[in-house]
PDB file of C-alpha atoms and ligand atoms in Angstrom:
ATOM      1  CA  MET B  22      16.817  19.004   7.616  1.00 73.00           C
ATOM      2  CA  GLU B  23      13.374  19.892   8.937  1.00 81.00           C
ATOM      3  CA  GLU B  24      10.383  17.927   7.663  1.00 82.00           C
ATOM      4  CA  GLN B  25       9.027  20.833   5.594  1.00 84.00           C
ATOM      5  CA  GLU B  26      12.418  21.522   4.035  1.00 87.00           C
ATOM      6  CA  LEU B  27      12.782  17.838   3.205  1.00 87.00           C
ATOM      7  CA  ILE B  28       9.436  17.765   1.453  1.00 88.00           C
ATOM      8  CA  ARG B  29      10.188  20.948  -0.475  1.00 87.00           C
ATOM      9  CA  ALA B  30      13.470  19.426  -1.667  1.00 89.00           C
ATOM     10  CA  LEU B  31      11.684  16.211  -2.624  1.00 88.00           C
ATOM     11  CA  VAL B  32       9.041  18.075  -4.613  1.00 85.00           C
ATOM     12  CA  ALA B  33      11.815  20.082  -6.292  1.00 86.00           C
ATOM     13  CA  GLY B  34      13.189  16.718  -7.477  1.00 80.00           C
ATOM     14  CA  GLU B  35      16.394  16.556  -5.438  1.00 85.00           C
ATOM     15  CA  PRO B  36      17.240  12.844  -5.203  1.00 82.00           C
ATOM     16  CA  GLN B  37      19.787  13.368  -2.410  1.00 85.00           C
ATOM     17  CA  VAL B  38      16.905  13.799   0.067  1.00 91.00           C
ATOM     18  CA  PHE B  39      15.340  10.415  -0.808  1.00 93.00           C
ATOM     19  CA  ARG B  40      17.267   8.630   1.938  1.00 93.00           C
ATOM     20  CA  GLU B  41      16.212  11.174   4.543  1.00 93.00           C
ATOM     21  CA  ILE B  42      12.595  10.991   3.408  1.00 94.00           C
ATOM     22  CA  ILE B  43      12.627   7.205   3.745  1.00 95.00           C
ATOM     23  CA  ASP B  44      14.240   7.358   7.186  1.00 94.00           C
ATOM     24  CA  PHE B  45      11.727   9.946   8.294  1.00 93.00           C
ATOM     25  CA  TYR B  46       8.577   8.110   7.178  1.00 95.00           C
ATOM     26  CA  LYS B  47       9.460   4.421   6.953  1.00 96.00           C
ATOM     27  CA  ASP B  48       8.317   3.461  10.452  1.00 96.00           C
ATOM     28  CA  LYS B  49       4.935   5.115   9.938  1.00 97.00           C
ATOM     29  CA  VAL B  50       4.480   3.483   6.530  1.00 98.00           C
ATOM     30  CA  PHE B  51       5.676   0.102   7.780  1.00 98.00           C
ATOM     31  CA  ARG B  52       3.376   0.155  10.833  1.00 97.00           C
ATOM     32  CA  THR B  53       0.403   1.110   8.687  1.00 97.00           C
ATOM     33  CA  CYS B  54       1.085  -1.723   6.257  1.00 97.00           C
ATOM     34  CA  MET B  55       1.666  -4.096   9.174  1.00 96.00           C
ATOM     35  CA  GLY B  56      -1.796  -3.140  10.461  1.00 96.00           C
ATOM     36  CA  PHE B  57      -3.258  -4.561   7.248  1.00 97.00           C
ATOM     37  CA  VAL B  58      -1.021  -7.536   6.426  1.00 95.00           C
ATOM     38  CA  HIS B  59       0.284  -8.600   9.895  1.00 94.00           C
ATOM     39  CA  GLN B  60       3.526 -10.009   8.502  1.00 92.00           C
ATOM     40  CA  ARG B  61       6.877  -8.336   8.555  1.00 93.00           C
ATOM     41  CA  GLU B  62       8.067  -9.490   5.098  1.00 94.00           C
ATOM     42  CA  ASP B  63       4.876  -8.396   3.360  1.00 95.00           C
ATOM     43  CA  ALA B  64       4.850  -5.112   5.265  1.00 97.00           C
ATOM     44  CA  GLU B  65       8.451  -4.455   4.184  1.00 97.00           C
ATOM     45  CA  ASP B  66       7.667  -5.219   0.533  1.00 97.00           C
ATOM     46  CA  LEU B  67       4.687  -2.877   0.735  1.00 98.00           C
ATOM     47  CA  THR B  68       6.767  -0.148   2.389  1.00 98.00           C
ATOM     48  CA  GLN B  69       9.180  -0.383  -0.532  1.00 98.00           C
ATOM     49  CA  GLU B  70       6.310  -0.179  -3.008  1.00 97.00           C
ATOM     50  CA  VAL B  71       4.903   2.890  -1.219  1.00 97.00           C
ATOM     51  CA  PHE B  72       8.172   4.839  -1.443  1.00 97.00           C
ATOM     52  CA  ILE B  73       8.666   3.906  -5.105  1.00 96.00           C
ATOM     53  CA  GLN B  74       5.176   5.306  -5.741  1.00 95.00           C
ATOM     54  CA  VAL B  75       5.936   8.428  -3.698  1.00 95.00           C
ATOM     55  CA  PHE B  76       9.142   9.168  -5.624  1.00 93.00           C
ATOM     56  CA  GLY B  77       7.596   8.301  -8.969  1.00 91.00           C
ATOM     57  CA  ASN B  78       4.466  10.399  -8.459  1.00 91.00           C
ATOM     58  CA  ILE B  79       5.885  13.315  -6.497  1.00 89.00           C
ATOM     59  CA  ARG B  80       4.670  15.714  -9.218  1.00 85.00           C
ATOM     60  CA  SER B  81       1.072  14.816  -8.414  1.00 86.00           C
ATOM     61  CA  PHE B  82       1.571  15.856  -4.784  1.00 87.00           C
ATOM     62  CA  ARG B  83       0.026  19.299  -4.205  1.00 81.00           C
ATOM     63  CA  GLU B  84       2.249  21.371  -1.982  1.00 74.00           C
ATOM     64  CA  GLY B  85       0.292  22.964   0.806  1.00 72.00           C
ATOM     65  CA  SER B  86      -1.608  19.761   1.560  1.00 80.00           C
ATOM     66  CA  ALA B  87      -0.128  17.508   4.232  1.00 90.00           C
ATOM     67  CA  PHE B  88       2.561  15.179   2.935  1.00 92.00           C
ATOM     68  CA  SER B  89       1.838  12.665   5.704  1.00 93.00           C
ATOM     69  CA  THR B  90      -1.831  12.493   4.622  1.00 95.00           C
ATOM     70  CA  TRP B  91      -0.711  11.770   1.075  1.00 95.00           C
ATOM     71  CA  ILE B  92       1.803   9.085   2.056  1.00 96.00           C
ATOM     72  CA  TYR B  93      -0.651   7.382   4.448  1.00 97.00           C
ATOM     73  CA  ARG B  94      -3.218   7.269   1.672  1.00 96.00           C
ATOM     74  CA  ILE B  95      -0.717   5.598  -0.648  1.00 97.00           C
ATOM     75  CA  ALA B  96       0.164   3.112   2.112  1.00 98.00           C
ATOM     76  CA  VAL B  97      -3.509   2.246   2.742  1.00 98.00           C
ATOM     77  CA  ASN B  98      -4.207   1.786  -0.976  1.00 97.00           C
ATOM     78  CA  ALA B  99      -1.127  -0.357  -1.507  1.00 97.00           C
ATOM     79  CA  SER B 100      -2.094  -2.536   1.475  1.00 97.00           C
ATOM     80  CA  LEU B 101      -5.695  -2.959   0.313  1.00 97.00           C
ATOM     81  CA  ASN B 102      -4.531  -3.863  -3.198  1.00 96.00           C
ATOM     82  CA  HIS B 103      -2.173  -6.422  -1.704  1.00 96.00           C
ATOM     83  CA  LEU B 104      -5.022  -7.976   0.313  1.00 94.00           C
ATOM     84  CA  ARG B 105      -7.288  -8.109  -2.738  1.00 91.00           C
ATOM     85  CA  LYS B 106      -4.591  -9.820  -4.794  1.00 89.00           C
ATOM     86  CA  LYS B 107      -3.948 -12.304  -1.988  1.00 83.00           C
ATOM     87  CA  LYS B 108      -7.648 -13.063  -1.680  1.00 78.00           C
ATOM     88  CA  ARG B 109      -7.848 -13.760  -5.398  1.00 76.00           C
ATOM     89  CA  LEU B 110      -4.853 -16.085  -5.112  1.00 73.00           C
ATOM     90  CA  LEU B 111      -6.175 -17.946  -2.072  1.00 67.00           C
ATOM     91  CA  PHE B 112      -9.805 -18.525  -2.918  1.00 60.00           C
ATOM     92  CA  PRO B 113      -9.535 -20.477  -6.178  1.00 54.00           C
ATOM     93  CA  THR B 114      -7.319 -23.129  -4.517  1.00 48.00           C
ATOM     94  CA  GLY B 115     -10.303 -24.824  -2.887  1.00 42.00           C
ATOM     95  CA  PHE B 116      -9.560 -24.730   0.818  1.00 44.00           C
ATOM     96  CA  GLY B 117      -9.797 -20.969   1.049  1.00 39.00           C
ATOM     97  CA  TRP B 118      -8.261 -18.852   3.721  1.00 41.00           C
ATOM     98  CA  TRP B 119      -7.488 -21.534   6.257  1.00 41.00           C
ATOM     99  CA  THR B 120      -4.915 -23.190   3.987  1.00 40.00           C
ATOM    100  CA  GLY B 121      -3.437 -19.738   3.443  1.00 42.00           C
ATOM    101  CA  ALA B 122      -3.426 -19.183   7.170  1.00 42.00           C
ATOM    102  CA  SER B 123      -1.264 -22.226   7.811  1.00 42.00           C
ATOM    103  CA  GLU B 124       1.256 -21.014   5.230  1.00 42.00           C
ATOM    104  CA  GLU B 125       1.236 -17.685   6.973  1.00 41.00           C
ATOM    105  CA  LYS B 126       1.959 -19.338  10.279  1.00 41.00           C
ATOM    106  CA  GLU B 127       5.115 -20.767   8.773  1.00 41.00           C
ATOM    107  CA  ARG B 128       6.132 -17.413   7.358  1.00 44.00           C
ATOM    108  CA  THR B 129       5.497 -15.408  10.521  1.00 42.00           C
ATOM    109  CA  SER B 130       7.250 -17.926  12.724  1.00 41.00           C
ATOM    110  CA  HIS B 131      10.726 -16.807  11.687  1.00 42.00           C
ATOM    111  CA  HIS B 132      10.311 -13.073  11.781  1.00 46.00           C
ATOM    112  CA  GLU B 133      10.880 -12.442  15.472  1.00 44.00           C
ATOM    113  CA  THR B 134      14.139 -14.125  16.281  1.00 47.00           C
ATOM    114  CA  SER B 135      14.371 -12.851  19.863  1.00 56.00           C
ATOM    115  CA  GLN B 136      11.359 -14.921  20.976  1.00 61.00           C
ATOM    116  CA  SER B 137      11.300 -18.430  22.369  1.00 68.00           C
ATOM    117  CA  PRO B 138       9.522 -21.069  20.205  1.00 65.00           C
ATOM    118  CA  GLU B 139       6.507 -20.967  22.528  1.00 66.00           C
ATOM    119  CA  GLU B 140       6.321 -17.192  22.311  1.00 68.00           C
ATOM    120  CA  GLU B 141       6.749 -17.322  18.554  1.00 66.00           C
ATOM    121  CA  MET B 142       3.938 -19.824  18.294  1.00 63.00           C
ATOM    122  CA  LEU B 143       1.688 -17.645  20.414  1.00 70.00           C
ATOM    123  CA  ALA B 144       2.633 -14.500  18.480  1.00 71.00           C
ATOM    124  CA  SER B 145       1.880 -16.110  15.124  1.00 78.00           C
ATOM    125  CA  GLU B 146      -1.435 -17.477  16.394  1.00 81.00           C
ATOM    126  CA  LEU B 147      -2.354 -14.048  17.646  1.00 82.00           C
ATOM    127  CA  SER B 148      -1.330 -12.434  14.318  1.00 85.00           C
ATOM    128  CA  GLU B 149      -3.578 -14.913  12.610  1.00 87.00           C
ATOM    129  CA  LEU B 150      -6.392 -14.081  14.990  1.00 88.00           C
ATOM    130  CA  ILE B 151      -5.962 -10.342  14.335  1.00 91.00           C
ATOM    131  CA  ASP B 152      -5.775 -10.950  10.593  1.00 92.00           C
ATOM    132  CA  ARG B 153      -8.955 -12.993  10.489  1.00 91.00           C
ATOM    133  CA  SER B 154     -10.873 -10.726  12.840  1.00 92.00           C
ATOM    134  CA  LEU B 155     -10.011  -7.528  10.960  1.00 95.00           C
ATOM    135  CA  ALA B 156     -10.733  -9.211   7.632  1.00 94.00           C
ATOM    136  CA  THR B 157     -14.382  -9.580   8.666  1.00 93.00           C
ATOM    137  CA  LEU B 158     -14.811  -5.802   8.983  1.00 96.00           C
ATOM    138  CA  PRO B 159     -16.270  -3.707   6.149  1.00 96.00           C
ATOM    139  CA  GLU B 160     -13.388  -1.948   4.355  1.00 96.00           C
ATOM    140  CA  LYS B 161     -13.947   1.588   5.691  1.00 97.00           C
ATOM    141  CA  GLN B 162     -14.279   0.338   9.274  1.00 98.00           C
ATOM    142  CA  ARG B 163     -11.100  -1.619   8.830  1.00 97.00           C
ATOM    143  CA  ILE B 164      -9.151   1.383   7.508  1.00 98.00           C
ATOM    144  CA  ALA B 165     -10.362   3.726  10.249  1.00 98.00           C
ATOM    145  CA  PHE B 166      -9.745   1.148  12.997  1.00 98.00           C
ATOM    146  CA  THR B 167      -6.256   0.273  11.709  1.00 98.00           C
ATOM    147  CA  LEU B 168      -5.137   3.898  11.393  1.00 98.00           C
ATOM    148  CA  SER B 169      -6.379   4.678  14.888  1.00 97.00           C
ATOM    149  CA  LYS B 170      -4.978   1.537  16.546  1.00 96.00           C
ATOM    150  CA  TYR B 171      -1.689   0.998  14.718  1.00 96.00           C
ATOM    151  CA  GLU B 172      -0.774   4.583  13.971  1.00 95.00           C
ATOM    152  CA  GLU B 173      -2.705   6.157  16.851  1.00 94.00           C
ATOM    153  CA  LEU B 174      -3.794   8.903  14.469  1.00 97.00           C
ATOM    154  CA  SER B 175      -6.423  11.387  15.601  1.00 97.00           C
ATOM    155  CA  GLN B 176      -9.918  11.312  14.113  1.00 97.00           C
ATOM    156  CA  LYS B 177      -9.038  14.575  12.371  1.00 97.00           C
ATOM    157  CA  GLU B 178      -5.982  13.044  10.658  1.00 97.00           C
ATOM    158  CA  ILE B 179      -7.926   9.925   9.686  1.00 97.00           C
ATOM    159  CA  SER B 180     -10.741  12.055   8.290  1.00 97.00           C
ATOM    160  CA  ALA B 181      -8.206  13.862   6.051  1.00 96.00           C
ATOM    161  CA  ILE B 182      -6.749  10.562   4.816  1.00 96.00           C
ATOM    162  CA  MET B 183     -10.136   8.963   4.154  1.00 97.00           C
ATOM    163  CA  GLU B 184     -11.760  12.175   2.932  1.00 96.00           C
ATOM    164  CA  LEU B 185     -14.623  11.816   5.404  1.00 97.00           C
ATOM    165  CA  THR B 186     -15.978  13.991   8.210  1.00 97.00           C
ATOM    166  CA  GLU B 187     -14.611  13.481  11.710  1.00 98.00           C
ATOM    167  CA  GLY B 188     -18.051  12.332  12.811  1.00 97.00           C
ATOM    168  CA  ALA B 189     -18.074   9.655  10.131  1.00 98.00           C
ATOM    169  CA  VAL B 190     -14.648   8.442  11.247  1.00 98.00           C
ATOM    170  CA  GLU B 191     -15.738   8.341  14.882  1.00 97.00           C
ATOM    171  CA  SER B 192     -18.725   6.241  13.957  1.00 98.00           C
ATOM    172  CA  LEU B 193     -16.618   3.899  11.779  1.00 98.00           C
ATOM    173  CA  ILE B 194     -14.178   3.265  14.642  1.00 97.00           C
ATOM    174  CA  PHE B 195     -17.020   2.751  17.112  1.00 96.00           C
ATOM    175  CA  ARG B 196     -18.756   0.237  14.851  1.00 97.00           C
ATOM    176  CA  ALA B 197     -15.463  -1.510  14.087  1.00 97.00           C
ATOM    177  CA  LYS B 198     -14.809  -2.073  17.795  1.00 96.00           C
ATOM    178  CA  LYS B 199     -18.368  -3.284  18.373  1.00 95.00           C
ATOM    179  CA  ASN B 200     -18.128  -5.695  15.465  1.00 95.00           C
ATOM    180  CA  LEU B 201     -14.768  -6.977  16.631  1.00 95.00           C
ATOM    181  CA  GLN B 202     -16.094  -7.556  20.143  1.00 94.00           C
ATOM    182  CA  GLU B 203     -19.062  -9.526  18.798  1.00 93.00           C
ATOM    183  CA  ARG B 204     -16.846 -11.518  16.478  1.00 91.00           C
ATOM    184  CA  LEU B 205     -14.270 -12.320  19.127  1.00 91.00           C
ATOM    185  CA  LEU B 206     -16.765 -13.183  21.867  1.00 89.00           C
ATOM    186  CA  SER B 207     -18.676 -15.486  19.535  1.00 86.00           C
ATOM    187  CA  ARG B 208     -15.443 -17.427  19.181  1.00 77.00           C
ATOM    188  CA  ILE B 209     -15.222 -18.309  22.871  1.00 75.00           C
ATOM    189  CA  LYS B 210     -18.848 -19.452  22.977  1.00 66.00           C
ATOM    190  CA  ASN B 211     -17.989 -22.243  20.545  1.00 55.00           C
TER     191      ASN B 211
ATOM    192  CA  MET E  16     -24.544  -5.561  37.500  1.00 89.00           C
ATOM    193  CA  GLU E  17     -25.973  -7.745  34.761  1.00 92.00           C
ATOM    194  CA  CYS E  18     -23.807  -9.565  32.226  1.00 94.00           C
ATOM    195  CA  SER E  19     -25.401  -7.546  29.406  1.00 94.00           C
ATOM    196  CA  GLU E  20     -24.350  -4.277  31.058  1.00 95.00           C
ATOM    197  CA  PHE E  21     -20.825  -5.606  31.550  1.00 95.00           C
ATOM    198  CA  LYS E  22     -20.698  -6.468  27.860  1.00 94.00           C
ATOM    199  CA  ASP E  23     -21.936  -3.006  26.867  1.00 94.00           C
ATOM    200  CA  GLN E  24     -19.268  -1.313  28.972  1.00 94.00           C
ATOM    201  CA  LEU E  25     -16.478  -3.684  27.991  1.00 95.00           C
ATOM    202  CA  GLN E  26     -15.109  -1.599  25.111  1.00 94.00           C
ATOM    203  CA  SER E  27     -15.151   1.608  27.175  1.00 94.00           C
ATOM    204  CA  MET E  28     -13.232  -0.237  29.856  1.00 94.00           C
ATOM    205  CA  LEU E  29     -10.638  -1.404  27.321  1.00 94.00           C
ATOM    206  CA  ASP E  30     -10.368   2.144  25.975  1.00 93.00           C
ATOM    207  CA  GLY E  31      -9.812   3.425  29.529  1.00 92.00           C
ATOM    208  CA  GLN E  32     -12.880   5.621  29.367  1.00 93.00           C
ATOM    209  CA  LEU E  33     -14.654   4.544  32.561  1.00 95.00           C
ATOM    210  CA  SER E  34     -14.755   6.517  35.788  1.00 95.00           C
ATOM    211  CA  ALA E  35     -13.281   4.977  38.920  1.00 95.00           C
ATOM    212  CA  ALA E  36     -16.784   4.149  40.217  1.00 95.00           C
ATOM    213  CA  GLU E  37     -17.845   2.490  36.963  1.00 95.00           C
ATOM    214  CA  ARG E  38     -14.634   0.552  36.859  1.00 95.00           C
ATOM    215  CA  SER E  39     -15.042  -0.834  40.358  1.00 95.00           C
ATOM    216  CA  ARG E  40     -18.591  -1.976  39.505  1.00 96.00           C
ATOM    217  CA  MET E  41     -17.150  -3.784  36.493  1.00 96.00           C
ATOM    218  CA  GLU E  42     -14.430  -5.367  38.619  1.00 95.00           C
ATOM    219  CA  ASN E  43     -17.014  -6.553  41.139  1.00 96.00           C
ATOM    220  CA  HIS E  44     -18.993  -8.300  38.427  1.00 96.00           C
ATOM    221  CA  GLN E  45     -15.847  -9.763  36.947  1.00 94.00           C
ATOM    222  CA  GLN E  46     -14.973 -11.393  40.285  1.00 95.00           C
ATOM    223  CA  GLN E  47     -18.376 -13.033  40.556  1.00 95.00           C
ATOM    224  CA  CYS E  48     -18.824 -14.020  36.909  1.00 96.00           C
ATOM    225  CA  PRO E  49     -16.148 -16.224  35.348  1.00 94.00           C
ATOM    226  CA  ARG E  50     -17.817 -16.002  31.947  1.00 93.00           C
ATOM    227  CA  CYS E  51     -17.517 -12.181  31.768  1.00 94.00           C
ATOM    228  CA  ALA E  52     -14.022 -12.371  33.245  1.00 95.00           C
ATOM    229  CA  ALA E  53     -13.038 -14.755  30.449  1.00 93.00           C
ATOM    230  CA  GLU E  54     -14.520 -12.442  27.835  1.00 93.00           C
ATOM    231  CA  LEU E  55     -12.609  -9.484  29.190  1.00 94.00           C
ATOM    232  CA  GLY E  56      -9.422 -11.554  29.237  1.00 93.00           C
ATOM    233  CA  TRP E  57      -9.934 -12.584  25.631  1.00 92.00           C
ATOM    234  CA  MET E  58     -10.487  -8.999  24.485  1.00 93.00           C
ATOM    235  CA  GLN E  59      -7.423  -7.859  26.426  1.00 93.00           C
ATOM    236  CA  GLN E  60      -5.388 -10.548  24.717  1.00 92.00           C
ATOM    237  CA  PHE E  61      -6.595  -9.382  21.314  1.00 93.00           C
ATOM    238  CA  TYR E  62      -5.680  -5.731  21.938  1.00 94.00           C
ATOM    239  CA  GLY E  63      -2.422  -6.807  23.563  1.00 92.00           C
ATOM    240  CA  ALA E  64      -1.545  -8.680  20.367  1.00 92.00           C
ATOM    241  CA  ILE E  65      -2.182  -5.560  18.292  1.00 94.00           C
ATOM    242  CA  GLU E  66       0.060  -3.632  20.668  1.00 93.00           C
ATOM    243  CA  GLN E  67       2.754  -6.262  20.122  1.00 91.00           C
ATOM    244  CA  GLU E  68       2.452  -5.996  16.339  1.00 93.00           C
ATOM    245  CA  ARG E  69       2.790  -2.233  16.563  1.00 94.00           C
ATOM    246  CA  ARG E  70       6.187  -2.706  18.146  1.00 93.00           C
ATOM    247  CA  VAL E  71       7.603  -4.764  15.254  1.00 94.00           C
ATOM    248  CA  THR E  72      10.088  -2.595  13.355  1.00 94.00           C
ATOM    249  CA  PRO E  73      11.365  -2.959   9.782  1.00 95.00           C
ATOM    250  CA  SER E  74      14.871  -4.322   9.225  1.00 94.00           C
ATOM    251  CA  THR E  75      17.721  -1.817   9.110  1.00 92.00           C
ATOM    252  CA  GLU E  76      18.544  -2.622   5.463  1.00 95.00           C
ATOM    253  CA  LEU E  77      15.111  -1.546   4.284  1.00 96.00           C
ATOM    254  CA  THR E  78      16.184   2.012   3.388  1.00 95.00           C
ATOM    255  CA  ASP E  79      19.010   0.721   1.171  1.00 95.00           C
ATOM    256  CA  ARG E  80      16.717  -1.859  -0.381  1.00 96.00           C
ATOM    257  CA  ILE E  81      14.228   0.847  -1.337  1.00 96.00           C
ATOM    258  CA  LEU E  82      16.927   3.121  -2.782  1.00 95.00           C
ATOM    259  CA  ASP E  83      18.379   0.210  -4.802  1.00 94.00           C
ATOM    260  CA  GLN E  84      14.950  -0.667  -6.167  1.00 94.00           C
ATOM    261  CA  TRP E  85      14.307   2.960  -7.077  1.00 92.00           C
ATOM    262  CA  ALA E  86      17.644   3.184  -8.936  1.00 91.00           C
ATOM    263  CA  LEU E  87      16.850  -0.070 -10.759  1.00 92.00           C
ATOM    264  CA  ASN E  88      13.412   1.198 -11.780  1.00 89.00           C
ATOM    265  CA  ARG E  89      14.953   4.416 -13.121  1.00 85.00           C
ATOM    266  CA  LEU E  90      17.423   2.381 -15.164  1.00 86.00           C
ATOM    267  CA  LYS E  91      14.645   0.229 -16.603  1.00 84.00           C
ATOM    268  CA  GLY E  92      12.685   3.380 -17.398  1.00 80.00           C
ATOM    269  CA  ARG E  93      15.640   4.785 -19.304  1.00 75.00           C
ATOM    270  CA  GLU E  94      16.003   1.549 -21.301  1.00 73.00           C
ATOM    271  CA  ARG E  95      12.338   1.743 -22.210  1.00 73.00           C
ATOM    272  CA  ASN E  96      12.900   5.318 -23.396  1.00 69.00           C
ATOM    273  CA  LEU E  97      15.743   4.140 -25.608  1.00 67.00           C
ATOM    274  CA  VAL E  98      13.579   1.464 -27.203  1.00 66.00           C
ATOM    275  CA  PHE E  99      10.820   3.996 -27.640  1.00 63.00           C
ATOM    276  CA  GLY E 100      13.344   6.388 -29.254  1.00 64.00           C
ATOM    277  CA  ARG E 101      14.191   3.728 -31.845  1.00 67.00           C
ATOM    278  CA  VAL E 102      10.514   3.219 -32.652  1.00 68.00           C
ATOM    279  CA  GLU E 103      10.126   6.973 -32.947  1.00 68.00           C
ATOM    280  CA  ARG E 104      12.998   7.189 -35.474  1.00 71.00           C
ATOM    281  CA  LEU E 105      11.432   4.438 -37.577  1.00 74.00           C
ATOM    282  CA  PHE E 106       8.168   6.364 -37.497  1.00 74.00           C
ATOM    283  CA  ILE E 107       9.909   9.514 -38.784  1.00 73.00           C
ATOM    284  CA  ALA E 108      11.594   7.494 -41.557  1.00 77.00           C
ATOM    285  CA  ALA E 109       8.205   6.095 -42.584  1.00 80.00           C
ATOM    286  CA  SER E 110       6.713   9.615 -42.627  1.00 80.00           C
ATOM    287  CA  ILE E 111       9.552  10.843 -44.865  1.00 77.00           C
ATOM    288  CA  LEU E 112       8.984   7.893 -47.207  1.00 81.00           C
ATOM    289  CA  ILE E 113       5.284   8.722 -47.477  1.00 81.00           C
ATOM    290  CA  ALA E 114       6.062  12.412 -48.010  1.00 81.00           C
ATOM    291  CA  ILE E 115       8.603  11.695 -50.752  1.00 80.00           C
ATOM    292  CA  LEU E 116       6.412   9.196 -52.541  1.00 81.00           C
ATOM    293  CA  GLY E 117       3.472  11.580 -52.234  1.00 78.00           C
ATOM    294  CA  GLY E 118       5.588  14.430 -53.585  1.00 77.00           C
ATOM    295  CA  VAL E 119       6.795  12.248 -56.450  1.00 75.00           C
ATOM    296  CA  LYS E 120       3.262  11.241 -57.244  1.00 78.00           C
ATOM    297  CA  ILE E 121       2.129  14.874 -57.381  1.00 77.00           C
ATOM    298  CA  GLY E 122       5.199  15.813 -59.419  1.00 74.00           C
ATOM    299  CA  ASP E 123       4.365  12.913 -61.690  1.00 76.00           C
ATOM    300  CA  LEU E 124       0.848  14.206 -62.228  1.00 75.00           C
ATOM    301  CA  ILE E 125       2.120  17.730 -62.980  1.00 70.00           C
ATOM    302  CA  HIS E 126       4.653  16.328 -65.425  1.00 71.00           C
ATOM    303  CA  LYS E 127       2.011  14.233 -67.056  1.00 71.00           C
ATOM    304  CA  MET E 128      -0.108  17.333 -67.498  1.00 69.00           C
ATOM    305  CA  GLU E 129       2.819  19.324 -68.934  1.00 66.00           C
ATOM    306  CA  THR E 130       4.589  16.788 -71.157  1.00 60.00           C
ATOM    307  CA  LYS E 131       3.831  13.281 -72.075  1.00 56.00           C
ATOM    308  CA  ASP E 132       7.262  11.659 -72.690  1.00 52.00           C
ATOM    309  CA  ARG E 133       9.900  13.003 -70.215  1.00 51.00           C
ATOM    310  CA  VAL E 134       8.490  11.588 -67.028  1.00 47.00           C
ATOM    311  CA  PRO E 135       9.609   7.974 -66.324  1.00 52.00           C
ATOM    312  CA  MET E 136      13.403   8.603 -66.105  1.00 50.00           C
ATOM    313  CA  GLU E 137      13.169  11.277 -63.365  1.00 50.00           C
ATOM    314  CA  LEU E 138      10.621   9.337 -61.414  1.00 52.00           C
ATOM    315  CA  ALA E 139      12.839   6.254 -61.348  1.00 50.00           C
ATOM    316  CA  LEU E 140      15.824   8.319 -60.161  1.00 53.00           C
ATOM    317  CA  LEU E 141      13.910   9.997 -57.333  1.00 52.00           C
ATOM    318  CA  ASP E 142      12.462   6.713 -56.244  1.00 56.00           C
ATOM    319  CA  ASP E 143      15.885   5.072 -55.992  1.00 56.00           C
ATOM    320  CA  LEU E 144      17.294   7.955 -53.973  1.00 56.00           C
ATOM    321  CA  ALA E 145      14.360   7.900 -51.620  1.00 60.00           C
ATOM    322  CA  MET E 146      14.704   4.164 -51.034  1.00 59.00           C
ATOM    323  CA  GLU E 147      18.428   4.546 -50.251  1.00 60.00           C
ATOM    324  CA  ASP E 148      17.742   7.331 -47.729  1.00 61.00           C
ATOM    325  CA  ILE E 149      15.131   5.338 -46.007  1.00 59.00           C
ATOM    326  CA  GLY E 150      17.280   2.241 -45.953  1.00 61.00           C
ATOM    327  CA  ALA E 151      20.050   4.255 -44.246  1.00 61.00           C
ATOM    328  CA  LEU E 152      17.625   5.722 -41.754  1.00 60.00           C
ATOM    329  CA  ILE E 153      16.267   2.341 -40.769  1.00 60.00           C
ATOM    330  CA  GLU E 154      19.765   0.854 -40.359  1.00 58.00           C
ATOM    331  CA  ASN E 155      20.690   3.596 -37.880  1.00 51.00           C
TER     332      ASN E 155
HETATM  333 ZN1  LIG P 316     -21.318 -11.781  33.647  1.00 87.12          ZN
END
């Protein structure tokens, strides 16, 4: 089935297209979530949550608007909610994010089985670096940067998802990159 | 080229937005300045790591997992509806009880206005019937 046909069938409430819808969009949703949480297990859980929301709220989707915009928005919101919950869980424990980070290292270390231990170590350290660097960005910069880097979406698509002008998105991405550069370069000075 | 200029152009270089001439000026500085070379290397490593994360794919069972979870949620939703249905039936039974008792009360008043001695027997009978009905309704 073509994408438009699939969506029409989904909106019409035909459950037999659910599998096709998932197969069509899961990589996009997963990559988006990965861009926020940087861990395969969490990104998979979030992808599941996103599709459950999509199927459960399909009546609130307005036909004529882009389905991909709608699903990306759900994925971004689910990811941000996940990060907020995690933050609330991590901060009261005293040591803050660095204790959380070491737990994460353990969790990420077994997700890529094809890598050597050294590569795995490096990959998990880099995931941690990405996670901590992106976490320092203001929320809108983070969303715009993640959608452009992980999903390689155009400024036009991002502006539809974030309900901003293209100019605003351009400026958010520009400032995000500047901030990341400053943040990362300050790390090698120390 | 000064280090500050190198730093300003660094992001454009990473984004592949420099002209050949600008790029060769950057490369010249990089060869003479280990500090800027290190900074470029560090930024390249960061963006390389993002590129690596982009290539991670979800497990093949994910689609089935999602469909299973959706089916489970639907089932739970239906159970909730059943429970709600029971509560609804109790609510209807309670409404009937109030209506009957109200009706009896009004009938009682009318009777009291009409005659003064025939009332209690009928009232007792109606009341018993009403209680039985309601009892049956609640048991179902
Ligand atoms: Zn320099």
